[in-house]
């Protein structure tokens, strides 16, 4: 059985060839998207958004993510900020991928709730 994960990863590999840039993070991101693990949380009035992306560990943690700038996961700080080994973590890639193919779970919250979420980062 061919899964969405496989189709997405194969499509990206063939058409855009991003695997060279993102390696295993692309495959992990595709798995996260396949499991509907990306929530797009938007403020009702402002339209401001943040993504909440599930992790792959047994703890099933969720990370807040701004796809182009920040993720609250440990890998973001270790592999990207501290060591410069990667361009993006798997959560950032998953958020961008899910957003581009319309595979996010959309969640609307009040702007006050969004502010509280962001203040806890």
Short mmCIF file of C-alpha atoms in Angstrom, two decimals:
data_model
loop_
_atom_site.label_atom_id
_atom_site.label_comp_id
_atom_site.label_asym_id
_atom_site.label_seq_id
_atom_site.Cartn_x
_atom_site.Cartn_y
_atom_site.Cartn_z
CA UNK A 1 0.00 0.00 0.00
CA UNK A 2 1.38 3.37 -1.00
CA UNK A 3 0.87 6.01 1.70
CA UNK A 4 0.51 9.75 1.36
CA UNK A 5 3.91 10.03 3.03
CA UNK A 6 5.50 8.00 0.27
CA UNK A 7 3.72 9.92 -2.50
CA UNK A 8 4.62 13.31 -1.03
CA UNK A 9 8.26 12.34 -0.45
CA UNK A 10 8.57 10.85 -3.93
CA UNK A 11 6.91 13.86 -5.57
CA UNK A 12 9.14 16.32 -3.77
CA UNK A 13 12.23 14.24 -4.60
CA UNK A 14 11.43 14.00 -8.30
CA UNK A 15 10.10 17.46 -8.99
CA UNK A 16 12.00 19.76 -6.68
CA UNK A 17 14.88 17.61 -5.48
CA UNK A 18 14.85 19.07 -1.99
CA UNK A 19 16.08 15.87 -0.42
CA UNK A 20 19.62 17.05 -1.02
CA UNK A 21 18.97 20.12 1.13
CA UNK A 22 16.86 18.60 3.89
CA UNK A 23 17.82 14.90 4.00
CA UNK A 24 16.11 12.87 6.70
CA UNK A 25 14.22 15.91 7.96
CA UNK A 26 12.17 15.95 4.76
CA UNK A 27 11.15 12.32 5.22
CA UNK A 28 10.23 12.94 8.87
CA UNK A 29 8.26 16.04 7.91
CA UNK A 30 6.31 14.08 5.29
CA UNK A 31 5.41 11.48 7.95
CA UNK A 32 4.18 14.22 10.28
CA UNK A 33 2.04 15.71 7.51
CA UNK A 34 0.68 12.27 6.61
CA UNK A 35 -0.45 11.82 10.23
CA UNK A 36 -2.20 15.22 10.14
CA UNK A 37 0.23 16.43 12.75
CA UNK A 38 0.25 20.09 11.69
CA UNK A 39 -2.21 22.57 13.21
CA UNK A 40 -2.46 26.08 11.86
CA UNK A 41 -3.62 28.20 14.79
CA UNK A 42 -5.05 31.58 13.74
CA UNK A 43 -6.32 34.55 15.71
CA UNK A 44 -9.95 35.20 14.76
CA UNK A 45 -9.68 38.95 14.32
CA UNK A 46 -6.02 39.55 13.53
CA UNK A 47 -5.47 36.52 11.29
CA UNK A 48 -2.04 36.07 12.86
CA UNK A 49 -0.89 32.48 12.73
CA UNK A 50 1.44 30.06 14.42
CA UNK A 51 1.81 26.38 13.65
CA UNK A 52 1.69 23.63 16.24
CA UNK A 53 3.50 20.56 14.96
CA UNK A 54 3.58 17.16 16.62
CA UNK A 55 6.84 15.43 17.36
CA UNK A 56 7.69 11.87 16.44
CA UNK A 57 8.92 10.71 19.84
CA UNK A 58 6.91 8.42 22.08
CA UNK A 59 6.04 11.44 24.22
CA UNK A 60 4.13 12.99 21.29
CA UNK A 61 5.17 16.49 22.23
CA UNK A 62 3.92 19.39 20.15
CA UNK A 63 6.08 22.31 19.13
CA UNK A 64 5.15 25.86 18.22
CA UNK A 65 6.65 26.85 14.95
CA UNK A 66 7.03 29.83 12.66
CA UNK A 67 8.07 27.91 9.53
CA UNK A 68 10.64 30.35 8.22
CA UNK A 69 12.12 31.62 11.49
CA UNK A 70 11.65 29.54 14.64
CA UNK A 71 10.65 26.23 16.22
CA UNK A 72 10.45 25.44 19.92
CA UNK A 73 12.02 21.97 19.48
CA UNK A 74 15.48 21.05 20.75
CA UNK A 75 16.76 20.25 17.26
CA UNK A 76 16.13 23.82 16.12
CA UNK A 77 18.51 25.20 18.74
CA UNK A 78 21.08 22.42 18.48
CA UNK A 79 21.24 21.71 14.73
CA UNK A 80 20.30 25.11 13.33
CA UNK A 81 21.13 27.89 15.77
CA UNK A 82 24.13 26.42 17.59
CA UNK A 83 25.83 24.23 14.99
CA UNK A 84 24.38 25.38 11.65
CA UNK A 85 24.05 21.76 10.46
CA UNK A 86 20.57 22.14 8.97
CA UNK A 87 18.55 24.88 7.30
CA UNK A 88 15.25 23.93 8.97
CA UNK A 89 14.06 21.37 11.49
CA UNK A 90 11.51 18.72 10.52
CA UNK A 91 8.71 20.67 12.21
CA UNK A 92 9.39 23.78 10.13
CA UNK A 93 9.47 21.69 6.97
CA UNK A 94 6.25 19.90 7.97
CA UNK A 95 4.49 23.23 8.60
CA UNK A 96 5.57 24.61 5.22
CA UNK A 97 4.68 21.41 3.40
CA UNK A 98 1.26 21.04 5.05
CA UNK A 99 0.47 24.69 4.42
CA UNK A 100 1.45 24.51 0.76
CA UNK A 101 -0.69 21.43 0.05
CA UNK A 102 -3.62 22.48 2.26
CA UNK A 103 -3.17 19.63 4.72
CA UNK A 104 -3.21 21.63 7.97
CA UNK A 105 -5.77 21.22 10.69
CA UNK A 106 -7.17 24.76 10.98
CA UNK A 107 -7.83 26.00 14.52
CA UNK A 108 -9.34 29.42 15.22
CA UNK A 109 -8.75 31.01 18.61
CA UNK A 110 -9.31 34.46 20.03
CA UNK A 111 -6.43 36.88 19.68
CA UNK A 112 -6.12 36.85 23.47
CA UNK A 113 -5.71 33.05 23.49
CA UNK A 114 -3.11 33.30 20.73
CA UNK A 115 -1.22 35.94 22.72
CA UNK A 116 -1.17 33.68 25.79
CA UNK A 117 0.12 30.75 23.70
CA UNK A 118 2.89 32.88 22.26
CA UNK A 119 3.84 34.40 25.61
CA UNK A 120 4.58 30.89 26.91
CA UNK A 121 7.25 30.20 24.27
#
